[in-house]
Short mmCIF file of C-alpha atoms and ligand atoms in Angstrom, two decimals:
data_model
loop_
_atom_site.label_atom_id
_atom_site.label_comp_id
_atom_site.label_asym_id
_atom_site.label_seq_id
_atom_site.Cartn_x
_atom_site.Cartn_y
_atom_site.Cartn_z
CA MET A 1 6.08 23.55 -1.56
CA THR A 2 6.68 20.05 -2.91
CA ASN A 3 9.98 19.21 -3.65
CA PRO A 4 10.67 15.90 -6.20
CA ASP A 5 14.47 16.00 -4.71
CA THR A 6 12.83 15.30 -0.93
CA PRO A 7 15.03 12.75 0.08
CA ARG A 8 14.11 9.08 1.00
CA ARG A 9 14.01 9.13 4.93
CA ASN A 10 15.04 6.48 7.27
CA PHE A 11 11.96 4.37 8.70
CA TYR A 12 12.71 3.19 12.28
CA GLY A 13 9.39 1.62 13.25
CA ARG A 14 8.13 -1.81 12.54
CA THR A 15 5.99 -2.79 9.10
CA HIS A 16 5.48 -6.37 9.74
CA GLY A 17 4.85 -8.49 12.95
CA LYS A 18 3.09 -11.63 13.28
CA THR A 19 1.59 -13.71 10.37
CA LEU A 20 -1.36 -12.21 9.44
CA ARG A 21 -4.74 -14.29 9.59
CA ALA A 22 -6.59 -15.41 6.69
CA SER A 23 -9.12 -13.27 7.20
CA GLN A 24 -6.71 -10.35 7.44
CA LYS A 25 -5.07 -10.90 4.34
CA THR A 26 -8.69 -11.05 2.73
CA TYR A 27 -9.18 -7.25 3.81
CA LEU A 28 -5.79 -6.06 2.63
CA ALA A 29 -6.45 -7.93 -0.42
CA GLU A 30 -10.08 -6.79 -0.97
CA ASP A 31 -10.20 -3.13 0.80
CA LEU A 32 -6.90 -1.73 1.09
CA ASP A 33 -6.83 -0.60 -2.80
CA ARG A 34 -10.46 1.25 -2.39
CA LEU A 35 -9.43 3.11 1.08
CA ARG A 36 -5.83 4.14 0.18
CA LEU A 37 -5.32 7.46 -0.50
CA CYS A 38 -4.06 7.82 -4.23
CA GLY A 39 -1.61 10.22 -5.38
CA VAL A 40 0.78 10.22 -2.14
CA SER A 41 3.49 7.23 -2.11
CA ARG A 42 6.33 8.33 -4.71
CA GLU A 43 5.12 5.23 -7.04
CA ASP A 44 2.17 7.11 -7.72
CA ASN A 45 3.51 10.48 -7.40
CA PRO A 46 7.05 10.61 -8.35
CA ASP A 47 6.95 14.30 -9.38
CA ARG A 48 5.60 14.89 -5.75
CA ALA A 49 3.02 17.21 -7.20
CA PRO A 50 0.28 19.04 -4.55
CA LEU A 51 -2.30 16.32 -3.86
CA ASP A 52 -5.64 17.32 -5.64
CA LEU A 53 -7.79 16.38 -2.67
CA ALA A 54 -11.10 16.51 -4.22
CA THR A 55 -9.85 14.06 -6.40
CA ALA A 56 -8.03 11.52 -3.94
CA PHE A 57 -10.68 12.24 -0.86
CA PRO A 58 -14.18 13.71 -2.24
CA GLY A 59 -16.11 15.39 0.29
CA THR A 60 -16.86 18.69 1.80
CA GLY A 61 -16.24 17.99 5.59
CA PRO A 62 -13.43 19.00 7.80
CA LEU A 63 -10.50 17.29 6.72
CA TRP A 64 -8.56 15.63 9.97
CA LEU A 65 -5.60 13.22 10.10
CA GLU A 66 -4.45 10.51 12.53
CA VAL A 67 -0.61 9.83 12.34
CA GLY A 68 0.27 6.18 13.55
CA PHE A 69 -3.33 4.70 13.86
CA GLY A 70 -1.94 1.48 15.36
CA GLY A 71 -5.28 -1.15 15.38
CA GLY A 72 -7.42 1.85 14.44
CA GLU A 73 -9.45 1.91 17.28
CA HIS A 74 -9.65 5.47 17.66
CA MET A 75 -9.52 5.97 13.84
CA VAL A 76 -12.78 4.00 13.53
CA HIS A 77 -14.26 5.45 16.49
CA MET A 78 -13.64 9.02 15.43
CA ALA A 79 -14.77 8.43 11.89
CA ALA A 80 -18.23 6.94 13.28
CA ARG A 81 -18.84 10.12 15.77
CA ASN A 82 -18.29 12.29 13.42
CA PRO A 83 -19.43 11.25 9.98
CA GLY A 84 -19.38 14.40 8.43
CA ILE A 85 -15.61 14.57 8.47
CA ARG A 86 -12.89 12.87 6.47
CA LEU A 87 -10.33 11.14 8.07
CA ILE A 88 -6.97 10.06 7.08
CA GLY A 89 -5.27 7.67 8.78
CA CYS A 90 -1.07 6.79 8.39
CA GLU A 91 0.32 3.91 9.67
CA PRO A 92 3.24 1.79 7.91
CA PHE A 93 2.45 -1.55 9.93
CA VAL A 94 1.05 -4.22 7.97
CA ASN A 95 -0.72 -5.93 11.10
CA GLY A 96 -2.06 -2.17 11.93
CA ILE A 97 -3.76 -1.66 8.82
CA ALA A 98 -5.03 -5.26 8.55
CA MET A 99 -6.83 -4.50 12.08
CA LEU A 100 -8.01 -1.05 10.84
CA LEU A 101 -9.71 -2.82 7.65
CA GLY A 102 -11.33 -5.48 9.71
CA LYS A 103 -13.05 -2.82 12.09
CA ILE A 104 -13.84 -0.42 9.30
CA ARG A 105 -16.03 -3.65 7.44
CA ALA A 106 -17.88 -4.37 11.12
CA ALA A 107 -18.46 -0.61 12.11
CA GLY A 108 -19.36 0.16 8.30
CA VAL A 109 -17.58 3.68 8.30
CA THR A 110 -17.14 5.14 4.86
CA ASN A 111 -15.62 8.63 5.61
CA LEU A 112 -11.34 7.34 5.84
CA ALA A 113 -8.65 7.21 4.18
CA ILE A 114 -5.27 5.20 4.53
CA HIS A 115 -2.00 6.13 3.68
CA PRO A 116 -0.60 2.47 4.59
CA ALA A 117 3.28 4.38 5.12
CA ASP A 118 5.26 6.89 6.47
CA VAL A 119 3.29 10.40 7.39
CA ARG A 120 5.95 12.34 6.06
CA GLU A 121 5.23 11.12 2.29
CA LEU A 122 1.89 12.44 3.26
CA PHE A 123 3.20 15.86 4.68
CA ASP A 124 5.34 16.40 1.14
CA VAL A 125 1.96 16.40 -0.95
CA LEU A 126 -0.87 17.62 1.18
CA PRO A 127 -1.76 20.91 0.07
CA ASP A 128 -0.95 24.04 2.84
CA ALA A 129 -3.51 24.47 5.56
CA CYS A 130 -5.83 21.50 4.60
CA LEU A 131 -5.97 19.97 8.24
CA SER A 132 -8.26 21.12 11.00
CA ARG A 133 -7.34 18.16 13.46
CA VAL A 134 -4.62 15.89 13.92
CA PHE A 135 -4.18 13.00 16.35
CA LEU A 136 -1.08 11.75 17.92
CA ASN A 137 -1.86 8.95 20.21
CA TYR A 138 0.85 7.15 21.63
CA PRO A 139 3.78 7.92 19.60
CA ASP A 140 6.82 5.43 19.14
CA PRO A 141 8.69 6.77 22.45
CA TRP A 142 12.14 6.30 21.57
CA PRO A 143 13.29 6.42 25.43
CA LYS A 144 17.21 6.57 24.76
CA ALA A 145 18.53 10.21 24.38
CA ARG A 146 20.57 9.23 21.60
CA HIS A 147 17.17 8.35 19.64
CA HIS A 148 15.07 11.55 20.93
CA ARG A 149 15.35 12.97 17.06
CA ARG A 150 13.30 9.95 15.77
CA ARG A 151 10.70 11.66 17.87
CA PHE A 152 7.84 13.06 16.00
CA VAL A 153 7.91 15.95 18.04
CA ASN A 154 10.94 17.30 16.45
CA PRO A 155 11.23 19.76 13.51
CA ASP A 156 11.64 17.30 10.73
CA TYR A 157 7.71 16.20 11.42
CA LEU A 158 6.62 19.60 13.50
CA LEU A 159 7.40 21.89 10.75
CA PRO A 160 5.71 19.96 7.59
CA LEU A 161 2.76 19.43 10.08
CA ALA A 162 2.70 23.08 10.90
CA ARG A 163 2.59 23.86 7.34
CA VAL A 164 -0.58 21.33 6.47
CA THR A 165 -2.47 22.67 9.36
CA ALA A 166 -5.18 25.26 9.24
CA PRO A 167 -4.85 28.19 11.48
CA GLY A 168 -7.02 27.38 14.38
CA ALA A 169 -6.79 23.66 13.98
CA GLU A 170 -6.32 21.49 16.94
CA PHE A 171 -3.62 19.20 17.60
CA ARG A 172 -3.75 15.87 20.30
CA VAL A 173 -1.24 14.29 21.87
CA ALA A 174 -1.48 11.29 24.18
CA THR A 175 1.35 9.67 25.67
CA ASP A 176 2.63 7.80 28.73
CA ILE A 177 6.05 8.77 28.79
CA PRO A 178 6.98 11.46 31.02
CA ASP A 179 10.14 12.66 29.03
CA TYR A 180 7.52 12.83 25.91
CA VAL A 181 5.42 15.41 27.46
CA ARG A 182 8.49 17.38 28.27
CA GLN A 183 10.08 17.43 24.32
CA THR A 184 6.44 18.01 23.45
CA LEU A 185 5.94 21.14 25.25
CA GLU A 186 9.37 22.38 24.36
CA GLU A 187 9.21 21.42 20.36
CA VAL A 188 5.40 22.13 19.56
CA PRO A 189 4.97 26.00 20.78
CA PRO A 190 8.05 27.03 18.42
CA ALA A 191 6.38 25.26 15.23
CA GLY A 192 3.58 27.31 15.60
CA PHE A 193 1.00 25.76 18.01
CA THR A 194 0.05 27.14 21.68
CA LEU A 195 -0.82 24.71 24.53
CA GLU A 196 -4.63 24.67 25.48
CA ARG A 197 -4.98 21.96 28.02
CA GLN A 198 -2.82 19.65 29.70
CA ALA A 199 -4.33 16.58 31.35
CA GLY A 200 -3.31 13.60 33.16
CA PRO A 201 -5.09 10.69 34.24
CA GLY A 202 -9.03 10.65 34.05
CA GLU A 203 -8.86 14.03 32.31
CA ALA A 204 -8.99 12.26 28.52
CA TRP A 205 -10.72 14.54 26.11
CA ASP A 206 -14.76 13.72 26.06
CA ASP A 207 -14.59 12.01 22.91
CA TRP A 208 -11.44 9.83 23.67
CA ILE A 209 -11.37 6.29 23.35
CA SER A 210 -8.49 4.20 24.91
CA THR A 211 -6.35 2.62 22.65
CA ARG A 212 -4.16 -0.87 22.59
CA TYR A 213 -1.06 1.01 23.29
CA GLU A 214 -2.94 3.07 26.19
CA GLN A 215 -4.52 -0.05 28.02
CA LYS A 216 -0.84 -1.68 27.83
CA ALA A 217 0.82 1.30 29.06
CA LEU A 218 -2.19 0.88 31.94
CA ARG A 219 -1.18 -2.27 32.88
CA GLU A 220 1.96 -1.68 33.02
CA GLY A 221 1.72 1.01 35.23
CA ARG A 222 2.42 4.06 33.55
CA GLU A 223 0.03 7.28 33.53
CA PRO A 224 -1.11 8.82 30.51
CA HIS A 225 -0.89 12.21 29.27
CA TYR A 226 -3.14 14.65 27.21
CA LEU A 227 -1.92 17.43 25.59
CA THR A 228 -4.11 19.93 23.37
CA PHE A 229 -2.92 22.06 20.95
CA ARG A 230 -4.06 25.35 18.63
CA ARG A 231 -2.32 25.82 15.48
CA ASN A 232 -1.76 29.53 16.01
CA GLY A 233 -2.83 32.65 13.12
C1 SAM B 1 3.63 2.91 20.13
S1 SAM B 1 2.58 2.91 18.83
C2 SAM B 1 0.51 3.36 19.31
C3 SAM B 1 -0.36 2.91 18.25
C4 SAM B 1 -1.55 3.63 18.62
N1 SAM B 1 -1.96 4.96 18.08
C5 SAM B 1 -2.50 3.28 20.02
O1 SAM B 1 -2.17 4.34 20.54
O2 SAM B 1 -2.27 2.11 20.37
C6 SAM B 1 2.84 4.15 17.32
C7 SAM B 1 2.42 3.94 16.12
O3 SAM B 1 3.50 5.04 14.91
C8 SAM B 1 3.68 4.60 13.94
N2 SAM B 1 4.44 5.48 13.41
C9 SAM B 1 5.84 5.49 13.75
N3 SAM B 1 6.54 6.29 12.90
C10 SAM B 1 5.47 6.72 12.08
C11 SAM B 1 5.43 7.50 11.26
N4 SAM B 1 6.32 7.82 10.42
N5 SAM B 1 4.51 7.72 9.90
C12 SAM B 1 3.15 6.98 10.77
N6 SAM B 1 2.87 6.13 11.56
C13 SAM B 1 4.10 5.99 12.42
C14 SAM B 1 4.00 2.92 14.58
O4 SAM B 1 4.30 2.07 13.22
C15 SAM B 1 2.89 2.48 15.35
O5 SAM B 1 1.82 1.84 15.23
#
């Protein structure tokens, strides 16, 4: 299932942005170690052994994942609305992680864990079929055709995602880029998912909260698209 020879992959996004505020530095120093999912990074787990979830993220509730949580508003909203679930968030951008930590303090939610890096590291070590819901909100659009292979919706990400999602699991994708919708509709079904719902502006999921990136897209005149897939099997 996992392979210590798994190559290190290129990550093309940003990991650092504007200088952090003093409060954000405090959140990172005081809270991240406690919330970080142990056993995922190569430093913690050089052999890439399968993660023992009972130790890494104890609990009996369904396990959900948010890929690229940005400022964390959707992640904290979902954790607060669904106290019985356990939600893992992946995000390599340190300013976003600091924003999430501030929101966790304010909301007082405890059913969250963070992998502060590339989601592919998590896919390497997650047990088969452990996730029952996955959120991909406004993934990086990579608009140039020669960069489309960097998009999340290609087999390098989708086949590992399929391995770690349970039969019947829900996979939600929100994007403001029509060509991203095209690629999602082309690439996600062959990876083992069935399209259940395709919706447009004003038709988000009932429990949706608009994210920072969606707000920016709306200000700039781009329309949201909301796609829901179900894992086959
Ligand atoms: C356009 S932003 C959207 C952020 C947030 N979901 C929102 O809607 O506001 C895309 C995010 O995905 C993150 N990201 C990109 N590649 C990733 C990867 N391989 N693993 C985890 N996160 C990733 C980026 O760092 C960035 O914060």
